[in-house]
Amino acid sequence: MFQKEQKFIEEKIKEYCTANDIALAELKWQAIPFSGEWGFSTSFFQTAANEAKRGTGAKVPVPQKAQEIAEQVKGQLGSVDGISHIEAVKGYLNVYFKTSEYANRVVEEVLKNGAEFGRGEAKTETVMVEYAQPNTHHSFHIGHARNTILGEVLARLVEFAGYKTIRASYPGDLGLGVITVMWMYDKFYKGKEPAGVHERGQWLLKLYVEANQLLEKKENETPEQTAQREAYEAERREMYRKWDAGDEYVRELWRETREWSLEELREVLHMLDVKIDVWFYESEVDEPSKAIVDELIAKDIADDERPEGGAVIVKIDEKLGLTKEKYRTNVILRRDGTTLYLTKDLALAKEKFEKYHVDRSIYVVDVRQSLHLQQAFAILKLWGFPQAEKCYHLGYGFVSLPEGAMSSRKGRVVLFKEVADEAVKRVLSVEAEKSVDIPAEERQKIATQIGLGALIYSMLSVDNNKDIVFDINEALSFDGRTGPYIQNAHVRASSILKKATTKLQPAAFDYELTKQEIELIEQMSQFPQKVQQAAEEYRPLVMAMYAYDLANAFHSFYHAVPVLQNDDEKVKNARLRLVAAAKQVVANALRLLDIQAPEVM
Ligand code: ARG
């Protein structure tokens, strides 16, 4: 925000050094931690050290030399517009801004850039974020919601930070689980599927649970029961065989039931405002992955043990020259010629790199698949893909309810749609009492924004690696680290601005600012850095915490500092402008968190 001043000071430093034959090291500026005044500083240690090495002039210890340079430079600078004072301390040059000037620049910068405030400079690398990739023939549960939200927010962050960003999904649409559901449907439920998109998608889980009951070996089975179970098992195996062989009936059954899951998934993504750019499917990389096996054998990365009755394997540790076991040895082609999850991930990665020119490839996947992904990345490295270094697994922990853990096999899952509906319903019942003057339709919309905001924030405010026990009451609270608390900062700012009768004028913050105003401005000024940090570290949590701190600063300001009740027109105007800017930054932060910013609530 003070680039012009910074440039000016840099020029002066260079002039001074040239005139005095000092070999100036690269100048690095840092913000001075805020303590009532804003500023930035640079040190002359490197320069002093260079001088000592060159051996020019008298032999002065480095710290002393650095301080000398700082003092000399300060002397040369005199007074600079927009700068309140300059200090030379311990080899550092500290430059402090005029508080009014700084406040003014932050607020004007925000208002000038609006929704674009905080966007980073365009970068050359392309990032692909892969998320929202549940297995089909399964219900979308709260764990999938965590995955989807983390992935979407990460995509929004890297995109806003300046990277070309591609959103990708990779549903698992084959395997025994899928066949089990198809068998159950075909045998007992053909044509009996429910009508609604959510109902039908979620109903597939019921089939899965029932099928597992039928196929599970029970204690004390009678001979008839055993025979029955084995007959079912044989049918399922036969269906799997036919699927593999491309049998038209089974393939059609598969396409139809798969589409039910995908329709449900698309509905959920729509609710969460997620737009996937590229859809990969496990079934579609199966064939390409077989070709890869041959390539890896030819390149001596994989060992073909089929002639000895074995499989095709990759001894990752050995090939990488590791002496300790880390990635282990992995099968990439079974003896019967079928591929594995790992093989398909290799084919998928190749496609991402070659067809989509991905430089950084992010996988938002359950932490339990960590070893699997590390193995895949290690093989990609052996294979010679430089992008392997920039593959990143964003793992996430389990989500459960206070009542206990989930289990798909037993049908004990917490469906995302049910939790979301419940959250919205609860908000609505409170709203109905509170805001009688809002039309019903509008109220429904706001309740959805708040209910989903609560749910989404609760998935983001916990470190991704930790498990979450989702407590709906806590999430919906208007106090503490919650979505509604942050949304309420936006609502309060809107309401002040709506009540203001005067038109906003450019403001001068040349009155004594309260500590709440200063803290709010400080928080706002940090937004662009937080965007970069969250994107570079692949940590949505950074933005979630920041949004809370920003909202907190706004609420403190709101409680302590009068805006409209102010006789001094100049102060009132400045504060109104500050409120408008704060509203904008809160909105920008919420948008990155995939949370709506309501005007009223
Ligand atoms: N469909 C998988 C599952 O639900 C997640 C896919 C993860 N992505 C990957 N490239 N392996 O477990």
Coordinates of C-alpha atoms in Angstrom, one line a residue, residues 55-463:
G55 CA 37.8 -5.3 3.5
T56 CA 37.2 -1.7 2.4
G57 CA 37.6 1.1 4.9
A58 CA 38.3 0.8 8.6
K59 CA 37.7 -2.6 10.3
V60 CA 34.3 -2.0 12.0
P61 CA 32.3 -4.8 13.6
V62 CA 29.3 -5.8 11.4
P63 CA 26.5 -4.7 13.8
Q64 CA 28.2 -1.3 14.2
K65 CA 28.6 -0.9 10.5
A66 CA 25.0 -1.8 9.9
Q67 CA 23.9 0.8 12.4
E68 CA 26.2 3.4 10.8
I69 CA 24.6 2.8 7.4
A70 CA 21.1 3.0 8.8
E71 CA 21.9 6.3 10.5
Q72 CA 23.4 7.8 7.4
V73 CA 20.5 6.7 5.3
K74 CA 18.1 8.2 7.7
G75 CA 20.0 11.5 7.6
Q76 CA 19.8 11.5 3.8
L77 CA 16.1 10.9 3.8
G78 CA 14.8 13.9 5.7
S79 CA 11.0 13.9 5.7
V80 CA 9.0 11.9 3.3
D81 CA 5.3 12.5 2.3
G82 CA 2.9 10.1 4.0
I83 CA 5.6 8.9 6.5
S84 CA 5.4 10.1 10.1
H85 CA 8.9 9.3 11.2
I86 CA 12.0 7.2 10.5
E87 CA 14.3 5.5 13.0
A88 CA 17.7 3.9 12.7
V89 CA 17.8 1.2 15.4
K90 CA 20.3 -1.7 15.8
G91 CA 21.2 -1.8 12.1
Y92 CA 17.6 -1.5 11.0
L93 CA 15.8 1.3 9.2
N94 CA 12.2 1.5 10.6
V95 CA 9.8 3.6 8.6
Y96 CA 6.5 4.5 10.2
F97 CA 3.4 5.7 8.3
K98 CA 1.1 8.5 9.3
T99 CA -1.7 6.6 10.9
S100 CA -4.4 8.7 9.2
E101 CA -2.7 8.1 5.8
Y102 CA -2.4 4.4 6.4
A103 CA -6.1 4.0 7.5
N104 CA -7.2 6.0 4.5
R105 CA -5.2 3.9 2.0
V106 CA -6.4 0.6 3.4
V107 CA -10.1 1.7 3.3
E108 CA -9.8 3.3 -0.2
E109 CA -7.9 0.3 -1.6
V110 CA -10.7 -2.0 -0.4
L111 CA -13.4 0.1 -1.8
K112 CA -11.7 0.7 -5.1
N113 CA -11.1 -3.0 -5.7
G114 CA -14.4 -4.3 -4.2
A115 CA -14.8 -8.1 -4.7
E116 CA -11.3 -8.2 -6.2
F117 CA -9.6 -6.8 -3.1
G118 CA -7.0 -9.4 -2.1
R119 CA -6.6 -11.1 -5.4
G120 CA -3.0 -12.1 -6.0
E121 CA -1.0 -11.5 -9.1
A122 CA -1.5 -14.0 -11.9
K123 CA 1.0 -16.9 -11.6
T124 CA 2.3 -19.1 -14.3
E125 CA 1.5 -22.5 -12.7
T126 CA -1.7 -24.5 -13.1
V127 CA -3.2 -26.1 -10.1
M128 CA -5.7 -29.0 -10.2
V129 CA -7.7 -29.7 -7.1
E130 CA -9.4 -33.1 -7.1
Y131 CA -12.2 -33.5 -4.6
A132 CA -15.9 -34.3 -4.4
Q133 CA -15.1 -37.8 -5.6
P134 CA -17.2 -40.3 -3.6
N135 CA -17.8 -43.8 -4.8
T136 CA -21.1 -44.2 -6.7
H137 CA -23.9 -46.6 -5.6
H138 CA -23.5 -45.1 -2.2
S139 CA -25.0 -42.1 -0.3
F140 CA -23.4 -38.7 0.1
H141 CA -22.7 -38.5 3.8
I142 CA -21.3 -35.9 6.1
G143 CA -17.7 -37.1 5.6
H144 CA -18.1 -36.5 1.8
A145 CA -19.4 -33.1 2.7
R146 CA -16.2 -32.3 4.6
N147 CA -14.2 -33.5 1.6
T148 CA -16.2 -31.3 -0.9
I149 CA -16.1 -28.2 1.3
L150 CA -12.3 -28.5 1.9
G151 CA -11.7 -29.0 -1.8
E152 CA -13.9 -26.2 -3.0
V153 CA -12.5 -23.7 -0.5
L154 CA -8.9 -24.7 -1.4
A155 CA -9.8 -24.3 -5.1
R156 CA -11.3 -20.8 -4.4
L157 CA -8.1 -19.9 -2.4
V158 CA -5.6 -20.9 -5.0
E159 CA -7.6 -19.4 -7.8
F160 CA -7.9 -16.0 -5.9
A161 CA -4.2 -16.2 -5.0
G162 CA -3.5 -16.1 -8.8
Y163 CA -3.1 -19.6 -10.0
K164 CA -4.9 -21.0 -13.0
T165 CA -7.2 -23.5 -11.3
I166 CA -8.9 -26.6 -12.5
R167 CA -11.6 -28.4 -10.3
A168 CA -11.7 -32.1 -10.8
S169 CA -13.7 -35.0 -9.5
Y170 CA -12.9 -38.7 -9.7
P171 CA -15.8 -40.9 -8.5
G172 CA -15.1 -44.5 -7.9
D173 CA -17.7 -46.3 -10.1
L174 CA -16.5 -49.9 -10.2
G175 CA -15.6 -52.7 -7.9
L176 CA -17.3 -55.2 -5.7
G177 CA -19.3 -52.6 -3.7
V178 CA -20.9 -51.4 -6.9
I179 CA -21.6 -54.9 -8.2
T180 CA -23.2 -55.8 -4.8
V181 CA -25.7 -53.0 -5.1
M182 CA -26.5 -53.8 -8.7
W183 CA -27.1 -57.4 -7.9
M184 CA -29.4 -56.6 -5.1
Y185 CA -31.3 -54.1 -7.2
D186 CA -31.6 -56.5 -10.2
K187 CA -32.7 -59.4 -8.1
F188 CA -35.2 -57.8 -5.6
Y189 CA -36.0 -54.2 -6.5
K190 CA -36.1 -53.7 -10.2
G191 CA -38.4 -50.9 -11.0
K192 CA -39.1 -50.1 -7.4
E193 CA -36.7 -47.2 -7.0
P194 CA -38.0 -44.1 -5.3
A195 CA -38.8 -41.0 -7.4
G196 CA -36.9 -38.0 -5.9
V197 CA -33.2 -37.5 -6.9
H198 CA -32.0 -37.5 -3.3
E199 CA -34.2 -40.3 -2.2
R200 CA -33.2 -42.5 -5.1
G201 CA -29.5 -41.8 -4.7
Q202 CA -29.6 -42.5 -1.0
W203 CA -31.7 -45.5 -1.3
L204 CA -28.8 -47.3 -3.0
L205 CA -27.2 -47.5 0.5
K206 CA -30.2 -49.4 1.8
L207 CA -29.7 -52.0 -0.9
Y208 CA -26.0 -52.3 0.0
V209 CA -26.8 -52.9 3.6
E210 CA -29.5 -55.5 2.8
A211 CA -27.2 -57.2 0.3
N212 CA -24.4 -57.5 2.9
Q213 CA -26.9 -59.1 5.3
L214 CA -27.8 -61.7 2.8
L215 CA -24.2 -62.4 1.8
E216 CA -22.7 -62.4 5.2
K217 CA -21.9 -65.8 6.8
K218 CA -24.0 -66.1 10.0
E219 CA -23.3 -68.1 13.1
N220 CA -25.2 -71.4 13.4
E221 CA -26.3 -71.3 9.8
T222 CA -28.6 -74.2 8.8
P223 CA -27.5 -76.1 5.7
E224 CA -30.4 -74.5 3.7
Q225 CA -29.2 -71.0 4.7
T226 CA -25.6 -71.8 3.7
A227 CA -26.8 -73.1 0.4
Q228 CA -28.9 -70.0 -0.1
R229 CA -26.0 -67.7 0.8
E230 CA -23.6 -69.5 -1.5
A231 CA -26.1 -69.3 -4.4
Y232 CA -26.3 -65.5 -3.9
E233 CA -22.6 -65.2 -3.8
A234 CA -22.3 -67.1 -7.0
E235 CA -24.8 -64.8 -8.7
R236 CA -22.9 -61.8 -7.6
R237 CA -19.6 -63.3 -8.8
E238 CA -21.3 -64.0 -12.1
M239 CA -22.5 -60.5 -12.4
Y240 CA -19.0 -59.2 -11.8
R241 CA -17.7 -61.5 -14.5
K242 CA -20.3 -60.3 -17.0
W243 CA -19.5 -56.7 -16.1
D244 CA -15.9 -57.3 -16.9
A245 CA -16.7 -59.0 -20.1
G246 CA -18.8 -56.0 -21.2
D247 CA -22.2 -57.9 -21.1
E248 CA -24.7 -55.4 -22.5
Y249 CA -27.5 -56.1 -19.9
V250 CA -25.1 -55.7 -17.0
R251 CA -23.5 -52.7 -18.5
E252 CA -26.8 -51.0 -19.0
L253 CA -27.9 -51.8 -15.4
W254 CA -24.6 -50.3 -14.3
R255 CA -25.0 -47.1 -16.3
E256 CA -28.6 -46.6 -15.0
T257 CA -27.8 -47.1 -11.3
R258 CA -24.6 -45.1 -11.5
E259 CA -26.5 -42.2 -13.0
W260 CA -28.8 -42.1 -10.0
S261 CA -25.7 -41.6 -7.7
L262 CA -24.2 -39.0 -10.0
E263 CA -27.5 -37.1 -10.2
E264 CA -27.6 -37.0 -6.4
L265 CA -24.0 -35.8 -6.3
R266 CA -24.7 -33.0 -8.8
E267 CA -27.6 -31.8 -6.7
V268 CA -25.5 -31.7 -3.6
L269 CA -22.7 -29.9 -5.5
H270 CA -25.3 -27.4 -6.7
M271 CA -26.4 -26.8 -3.1
L272 CA -22.8 -26.1 -2.2
D273 CA -22.2 -23.9 -5.2
V274 CA -19.5 -26.2 -6.5
K275 CA -18.8 -26.3 -10.2
I276 CA -16.5 -29.1 -11.3
D277 CA -14.6 -28.5 -14.5
V278 CA -13.4 -32.0 -15.3
W279 CA -15.0 -35.4 -14.4
F280 CA -12.7 -38.4 -14.4
Y281 CA -14.2 -41.8 -13.5
E282 CA -12.3 -44.8 -12.2
S283 CA -13.9 -47.0 -14.9
E284 CA -12.5 -44.7 -17.6
V285 CA -8.8 -45.0 -16.5
D286 CA -9.0 -48.8 -16.1
E287 CA -8.0 -49.5 -19.7
P288 CA -5.3 -46.8 -19.9
S289 CA -3.8 -48.1 -16.7
K290 CA -3.2 -51.5 -18.3
A291 CA -1.0 -49.9 -20.9
I292 CA 0.9 -48.1 -18.2
V293 CA 1.9 -51.4 -16.7
D294 CA 3.8 -52.4 -19.9
E295 CA 5.5 -49.1 -20.0
L296 CA 6.6 -49.4 -16.4
I297 CA 8.0 -52.9 -17.0
A298 CA 9.8 -51.6 -20.1
K299 CA 11.3 -48.8 -18.1
D300 CA 12.5 -51.3 -15.4
I301 CA 10.4 -49.6 -12.8
A302 CA 8.0 -52.5 -12.4
D303 CA 9.0 -56.2 -12.2
D304 CA 7.1 -58.7 -14.1
E305 CA 6.8 -61.8 -12.0
R306 CA 4.0 -63.4 -14.0
P307 CA 6.3 -66.0 -15.6
E308 CA 6.9 -67.3 -12.1
G309 CA 3.2 -67.3 -11.4
G310 CA 3.3 -63.9 -9.6
A311 CA 2.0 -60.5 -10.4
V312 CA 3.5 -57.2 -11.7
I313 CA 5.0 -55.3 -8.8
V314 CA 6.9 -52.2 -8.0
K315 CA 9.6 -52.4 -5.4
I316 CA 9.4 -48.7 -4.6
D317 CA 11.9 -48.5 -1.8
E318 CA 14.5 -50.5 -3.6
K319 CA 14.1 -48.6 -6.9
L320 CA 14.4 -45.3 -5.0
G321 CA 17.5 -46.6 -3.3
L322 CA 16.0 -46.4 0.2
T323 CA 17.4 -48.7 2.8
K324 CA 14.6 -48.4 5.3
E325 CA 11.1 -49.5 4.5
K326 CA 9.0 -46.5 3.5
Y327 CA 6.7 -47.1 0.5
R328 CA 7.0 -50.9 0.4
T329 CA 6.4 -53.1 -2.6
N330 CA 3.2 -52.8 -4.5
V331 CA 1.2 -54.9 -6.9
I332 CA 0.1 -52.9 -10.0
L333 CA -1.3 -55.8 -12.0
R334 CA -2.8 -59.0 -10.5
R335 CA -2.0 -62.3 -11.9
D336 CA -5.4 -62.5 -13.5
G337 CA -4.7 -59.3 -15.5
T338 CA -6.9 -56.9 -13.5
T339 CA -5.6 -53.6 -12.3
L340 CA -5.6 -52.0 -8.9
Y341 CA -6.7 -48.7 -7.3
L342 CA -3.0 -47.7 -7.4
T343 CA -2.6 -48.6 -11.1
K344 CA -5.6 -46.4 -11.9
D345 CA -4.2 -43.5 -9.9
L346 CA -1.0 -43.7 -12.0
A347 CA -3.0 -43.5 -15.2
L348 CA -5.1 -40.6 -13.8
A349 CA -2.0 -38.6 -12.8
K350 CA -0.5 -39.1 -16.2
E351 CA -3.7 -37.7 -17.8
K352 CA -3.7 -34.8 -15.4
F353 CA -0.1 -33.9 -16.3
E354 CA -0.2 -34.5 -20.0
K355 CA -3.7 -33.5 -21.0
Y356 CA -4.4 -30.7 -18.5
H357 CA -0.8 -29.5 -18.1
V358 CA -1.1 -29.5 -14.3
D359 CA 1.9 -28.3 -12.4
R360 CA 0.6 -28.7 -8.9
S361 CA -1.8 -31.6 -8.3
I362 CA -3.8 -31.6 -5.1
Y363 CA -5.7 -34.6 -3.9
V364 CA -8.4 -34.0 -1.2
V365 CA -8.7 -37.5 0.2
D366 CA -9.4 -39.2 3.5
V367 CA -6.2 -39.4 5.6
R368 CA -6.6 -43.2 5.7
Q369 CA -5.5 -43.2 2.0
S370 CA -2.3 -41.4 2.8
L371 CA 0.1 -44.3 2.3
H372 CA -1.6 -45.2 -1.0
L373 CA -1.1 -41.6 -2.3
Q374 CA 2.5 -41.4 -1.2
Q375 CA 3.1 -44.7 -3.0
A376 CA 1.5 -43.3 -6.2
F377 CA 3.6 -40.1 -5.9
A378 CA 6.8 -42.1 -5.4
I379 CA 6.1 -44.2 -8.5
L380 CA 5.4 -41.0 -10.5
K381 CA 8.7 -39.8 -9.5
L382 CA 10.5 -43.0 -10.5
W383 CA 8.6 -42.7 -13.8
G384 CA 10.3 -39.3 -14.3
F385 CA 7.4 -36.8 -13.9
P386 CA 8.8 -33.6 -12.4
Q387 CA 5.3 -32.7 -11.3
A388 CA 5.5 -35.6 -8.8
E389 CA 7.3 -33.2 -6.4
K390 CA 4.3 -31.0 -6.4
C391 CA 1.7 -33.6 -5.9
Y392 CA 0.0 -32.9 -2.5
H393 CA -2.3 -35.0 -0.4
L394 CA -4.7 -32.8 1.6
G395 CA -5.9 -35.4 4.0
Y396 CA -8.9 -35.0 6.3
G397 CA -10.2 -36.8 9.4
F398 CA -13.4 -38.6 10.2
V399 CA -16.7 -36.8 10.8
S400 CA -19.1 -38.3 13.4
L401 CA -22.1 -37.1 15.4
P402 CA -22.1 -36.9 19.2
E403 CA -24.2 -40.2 19.0
G404 CA -21.3 -42.2 17.5
A405 CA -19.4 -43.3 14.5
M406 CA -20.6 -44.2 11.1
S407 CA -20.5 -47.4 9.2
S408 CA -21.7 -47.8 5.6
R409 CA -21.8 -51.5 5.7
K410 CA -24.3 -51.4 8.6
G411 CA -26.1 -48.4 7.1
R412 CA -25.2 -46.2 10.0
V413 CA -24.3 -43.1 8.1
V414 CA -25.2 -39.5 8.6
L415 CA -26.5 -38.2 5.4
F416 CA -25.4 -34.7 4.4
K417 CA -28.8 -33.8 3.0
E418 CA -30.5 -34.7 6.3
V419 CA -28.1 -32.6 8.4
A420 CA -28.3 -29.7 6.0
D421 CA -32.2 -29.8 6.0
E422 CA -32.2 -30.0 9.8
A423 CA -29.9 -27.0 10.1
V424 CA -32.0 -24.9 7.8
K425 CA -35.2 -26.0 9.6
R426 CA -33.8 -24.9 12.9
V427 CA -32.7 -21.5 11.7
L428 CA -36.1 -21.0 10.1
S429 CA -38.0 -21.7 13.3
V430 CA -35.9 -19.0 15.1
E431 CA -36.3 -16.6 12.2
A432 CA -40.0 -17.1 12.1
E433 CA -40.3 -15.6 15.6
K434 CA -37.7 -12.9 15.2
S435 CA -38.3 -11.5 11.8
V436 CA -42.0 -11.4 11.2
D437 CA -41.6 -8.5 8.7
I438 CA -39.5 -10.6 6.2
P439 CA -41.6 -12.3 3.5
A440 CA -41.6 -16.1 3.9
E441 CA -39.7 -16.8 0.6
E442 CA -37.0 -14.4 1.6
R443 CA -36.8 -16.0 5.0
Q444 CA -36.3 -19.4 3.5
K445 CA -33.5 -18.1 1.4
I446 CA -31.8 -16.5 4.4
A447 CA -32.3 -19.6 6.6
T448 CA -30.6 -21.7 3.9
Q449 CA -27.6 -19.3 3.8
I450 CA -27.2 -19.4 7.5
G451 CA -27.9 -23.1 8.0
L452 CA -25.4 -24.0 5.3
G453 CA -23.0 -21.4 6.5
A454 CA -23.0 -23.0 9.9
L455 CA -22.4 -26.4 8.5
I456 CA -19.7 -25.3 6.2
Y457 CA -17.8 -23.3 8.7
S458 CA -17.8 -26.2 11.2
M459 CA -16.1 -28.3 8.6
L460 CA -13.4 -25.6 8.0
S461 CA -12.7 -24.4 11.5
V462 CA -11.0 -27.6 12.6
D463 CA -7.6 -28.6 11.3

